[in-house]
Coordinates of C-alpha atoms in Angstrom, one line a residue:
Chain A
D1 CA 77.6 -47.4 -96.0
S2 CA 80.7 -49.5 -94.9
G3 CA 83.0 -48.1 -97.5
V4 CA 83.4 -51.4 -99.2
T5 CA 81.4 -51.5 -102.5
Q6 CA 80.3 -54.7 -104.2
T7 CA 78.7 -54.9 -107.6
P8 CA 76.3 -56.2 -108.7
K9 CA 74.1 -56.7 -105.7
H10 CA 72.1 -59.4 -107.5
L11 CA 73.0 -61.7 -110.3
I12 CA 71.0 -64.5 -111.9
T13 CA 72.6 -66.7 -114.5
A14 CA 72.4 -70.1 -116.1
T15 CA 74.5 -73.2 -115.4
G16 CA 77.7 -73.3 -117.3
Q17 CA 78.0 -69.6 -117.6
R18 CA 80.8 -67.3 -116.3
V19 CA 80.3 -64.2 -114.1
T20 CA 82.5 -61.6 -112.6
L21 CA 81.9 -60.0 -109.2
R22 CA 83.6 -56.7 -108.3
C23 CA 84.8 -55.3 -105.0
S24 CA 86.2 -51.8 -104.3
P25 CA 87.8 -51.8 -100.8
R26 CA 87.5 -49.1 -98.3
S27 CA 89.8 -46.1 -99.0
G28 CA 93.3 -46.9 -97.8
D29 CA 92.8 -50.6 -97.3
L30 CA 95.3 -52.8 -99.0
S31 CA 93.9 -56.3 -98.2
V32 CA 90.9 -57.8 -99.9
Y33 CA 89.2 -61.0 -98.8
W34 CA 86.5 -63.0 -100.6
Y35 CA 84.0 -65.1 -98.8
Q36 CA 81.1 -67.4 -99.9
Q37 CA 78.1 -67.7 -97.6
S38 CA 75.7 -70.6 -98.2
L39 CA 73.1 -72.1 -95.9
D40 CA 74.9 -75.5 -95.6
Q41 CA 78.5 -74.3 -95.4
G42 CA 78.2 -71.0 -93.6
L43 CA 80.8 -68.3 -94.3
Q44 CA 83.8 -69.9 -96.1
F45 CA 87.0 -68.0 -96.9
L46 CA 87.9 -68.2 -100.5
I47 CA 91.0 -66.0 -101.2
Q48 CA 92.9 -63.0 -100.0
Y49 CA 94.9 -60.4 -101.9
Y50 CA 97.3 -57.9 -100.4
N51 CA 98.5 -54.9 -102.4
G52 CA 97.9 -56.7 -105.7
E53 CA 99.4 -60.1 -104.7
E54 CA 97.6 -63.2 -103.8
R55 CA 98.4 -63.9 -100.1
A56 CA 96.2 -66.8 -99.0
K57 CA 93.9 -69.3 -100.4
G58 CA 91.0 -71.1 -98.7
N59 CA 88.3 -73.3 -100.0
I60 CA 88.3 -71.9 -103.5
L61 CA 87.3 -74.1 -106.4
E62 CA 89.5 -74.4 -109.5
R63 CA 86.6 -72.9 -111.5
F64 CA 86.9 -69.7 -109.5
S65 CA 89.7 -67.2 -109.8
A66 CA 90.4 -63.7 -108.5
Q67 CA 92.7 -60.8 -108.9
Q68 CA 93.5 -57.4 -107.4
F69 CA 94.2 -54.5 -109.7
P70 CA 96.7 -51.6 -109.3
D71 CA 93.9 -49.4 -108.0
L72 CA 93.2 -52.1 -105.4
H73 CA 89.8 -53.1 -106.6
S74 CA 89.3 -56.8 -106.9
E75 CA 87.3 -59.1 -109.1
L76 CA 86.2 -62.7 -108.4
N77 CA 85.6 -64.7 -111.5
L78 CA 83.3 -67.8 -111.3
S79 CA 83.1 -70.0 -114.4
S80 CA 81.3 -73.2 -115.5
L81 CA 78.7 -72.3 -112.9
E82 CA 76.7 -75.0 -111.1
L83 CA 73.5 -74.8 -109.1
G84 CA 75.5 -75.3 -106.0
D85 CA 77.4 -72.1 -106.6
S86 CA 74.3 -70.1 -105.7
A87 CA 75.3 -68.2 -102.6
L88 CA 76.0 -64.8 -101.2
Y89 CA 79.5 -63.6 -102.0
F90 CA 81.1 -61.1 -99.6
C91 CA 84.1 -59.0 -100.0
A92 CA 86.0 -57.6 -97.0
S93 CA 88.9 -55.2 -96.7
S94 CA 91.4 -54.3 -94.1
P95 CA 94.3 -51.9 -93.8
G96 CA 97.0 -54.5 -93.9
I97 CA 97.7 -58.1 -93.0
A98 CA 97.4 -58.0 -89.2
N99 CA 94.3 -58.1 -87.1
Y100 CA 93.0 -54.6 -87.5
G101 CA 89.4 -55.6 -88.2
Y102 CA 87.6 -56.3 -91.4
T103 CA 85.1 -54.2 -93.1
F104 CA 82.5 -56.1 -95.2
G105 CA 80.6 -55.1 -98.3
S106 CA 76.9 -55.8 -98.6
G107 CA 77.5 -58.8 -100.8
T108 CA 76.5 -60.1 -104.2
R109 CA 73.7 -62.6 -104.3
L110 CA 74.4 -65.1 -107.1
T111 CA 71.6 -67.3 -108.3
V112 CA 72.4 -70.0 -110.8
V113 CA 69.4 -71.5 -112.5
Chain B
A1 CA 95.1 -73.9 -86.9
Q2 CA 92.4 -71.6 -85.6
S3 CA 88.7 -72.4 -85.2
V4 CA 85.6 -71.0 -83.5
T5 CA 82.6 -72.8 -82.2
Q6 CA 79.3 -71.0 -81.6
L7 CA 77.6 -73.1 -79.0
D8 CA 74.0 -72.3 -79.9
S9 CA 72.5 -72.1 -83.4
H10 CA 69.4 -70.3 -82.1
V11 CA 68.8 -68.2 -79.0
S12 CA 65.4 -66.9 -78.1
V13 CA 64.8 -64.1 -75.6
S14 CA 62.0 -61.7 -74.7
E15 CA 62.4 -58.0 -75.2
G16 CA 64.0 -56.4 -72.2
T17 CA 65.8 -59.5 -71.0
P18 CA 69.5 -60.2 -71.1
V19 CA 71.2 -61.7 -74.1
L20 CA 74.0 -64.2 -74.0
L21 CA 75.6 -65.6 -77.2
R22 CA 78.3 -68.1 -76.6
C23 CA 81.6 -68.5 -78.5
N24 CA 84.6 -70.8 -77.9
Y25 CA 87.8 -70.5 -79.9
S26 CA 90.9 -72.5 -80.6
S27 CA 94.2 -70.8 -81.6
S28 CA 97.8 -71.7 -81.6
Y29 CA 98.7 -68.0 -81.3
S30 CA 97.4 -65.0 -79.4
P31 CA 94.1 -64.5 -81.2
S32 CA 92.1 -61.5 -82.2
L33 CA 88.4 -62.0 -81.8
F34 CA 85.4 -60.3 -83.3
W35 CA 81.7 -60.3 -83.3
Y36 CA 79.7 -59.4 -86.4
V37 CA 76.0 -59.0 -86.9
Q38 CA 74.0 -59.7 -90.1
H39 CA 70.5 -58.4 -90.4
P40 CA 68.2 -60.1 -92.9
N41 CA 69.4 -59.4 -96.5
K42 CA 72.1 -57.1 -95.2
G43 CA 75.9 -57.3 -95.0
L44 CA 78.1 -58.0 -92.0
Q45 CA 78.6 -55.2 -89.4
L46 CA 81.3 -55.2 -86.8
L47 CA 79.9 -55.1 -83.3
L48 CA 83.2 -55.3 -81.4
K49 CA 86.7 -56.6 -81.4
Y50 CA 89.3 -57.9 -79.0
T51 CA 93.0 -57.4 -80.0
S52 CA 95.0 -58.1 -76.8
A53 CA 94.1 -55.0 -75.0
A54 CA 91.4 -54.9 -72.3
T55 CA 89.7 -58.2 -71.9
L56 CA 86.2 -56.7 -71.5
V57 CA 85.3 -55.1 -74.8
K58 CA 82.4 -52.7 -75.3
G59 CA 80.8 -52.5 -78.7
I60 CA 78.0 -50.8 -80.5
N61 CA 74.3 -50.9 -79.5
G62 CA 75.0 -51.9 -75.9
F63 CA 76.8 -55.1 -76.7
E64 CA 79.9 -56.3 -74.9
A65 CA 82.1 -59.3 -74.8
E66 CA 84.7 -60.7 -72.4
F67 CA 87.9 -62.5 -73.5
K68 CA 88.6 -65.4 -71.1
K69 CA 91.9 -67.1 -72.1
S70 CA 91.6 -69.8 -69.5
E71 CA 88.2 -70.8 -70.8
T72 CA 89.0 -70.0 -74.5
S73 CA 85.7 -68.1 -74.6
F74 CA 84.5 -64.8 -76.0
H75 CA 80.8 -64.7 -75.1
L76 CA 78.7 -61.8 -76.3
T77 CA 76.2 -60.2 -73.9
K78 CA 73.7 -57.4 -73.7
P79 CA 71.8 -56.4 -70.6
S80 CA 68.4 -55.8 -72.3
A81 CA 67.3 -57.1 -75.7
H82 CA 65.6 -54.9 -78.2
M83 CA 63.4 -56.0 -81.1
S84 CA 66.0 -54.5 -83.5
D85 CA 68.6 -56.9 -82.1
A86 CA 67.0 -59.9 -83.9
A87 CA 69.6 -61.0 -86.4
E88 CA 72.4 -63.5 -87.1
Y89 CA 75.5 -63.1 -85.0
F90 CA 79.0 -64.4 -86.0
C91 CA 82.0 -65.0 -83.8
V92 CA 85.2 -64.6 -85.7
V93 CA 88.8 -65.5 -84.8
S94 CA 92.0 -64.4 -86.5
D95 CA 95.5 -65.2 -85.2
G96 CA 99.1 -64.6 -86.1
G97 CA 99.3 -67.9 -87.9
S98 CA 97.5 -66.6 -90.9
Y99 CA 95.6 -63.4 -90.1
I100 CA 92.7 -64.8 -92.0
P101 CA 89.3 -64.4 -90.2
T102 CA 87.6 -67.7 -89.6
F103 CA 83.8 -67.5 -88.9
G104 CA 81.7 -69.6 -86.6
R105 CA 78.5 -71.0 -88.0
G106 CA 76.4 -68.2 -86.5
T107 CA 73.7 -67.8 -83.9
S108 CA 70.3 -66.6 -84.8
L109 CA 68.9 -64.3 -82.1
I110 CA 65.2 -64.2 -81.9
V111 CA 63.6 -61.5 -79.8
H112 CA 60.0 -61.9 -78.7
P113 CA 57.8 -58.9 -77.8

């Protein structure tokens, strides 16, 4: 157990639907990162939150959004889902902003049918 | 901007022989470098990290990596492969420009008995 908890582990949904992925960071970590892993694109950075505030954005689609709550857990919302959104979504956390190292959760596998 | 290139998409070795997974990086700042491993249907586990201390870094499970600034490389090695080492390995760079970890495309390590 890495200390980063992602739920659900698996999600199957239909095109056009909306889903929410949840991440609880390791205790004491203030930064949360979201990544999408697909066969053709590899691991792509989506977005980072630090202590409740959005800090950096990567290749995140406009249909996707995220937030970090006061208890530091984070949610990634994916809407108007397309077949191409099927992927493994990882959350990682770190103590702060600098390069302390990143602890990853076990991921949420999203299948859009 | 930072980037990382993993020079081999697949590496095949026999059990008991040395392992070499190659990684080159590009960074405008002093980088931190990491190697992560992903076993099938599992999350990402940190093997080792370089954060400007000793250039030879020892990690878990007998792996080590050497930071070579002149060659912009951070190759991962292990003296003797074990069947349980078969997995996907990711080289990651994070520098002071953004502190966002950028992943290589991964190297699949195949270990033959």
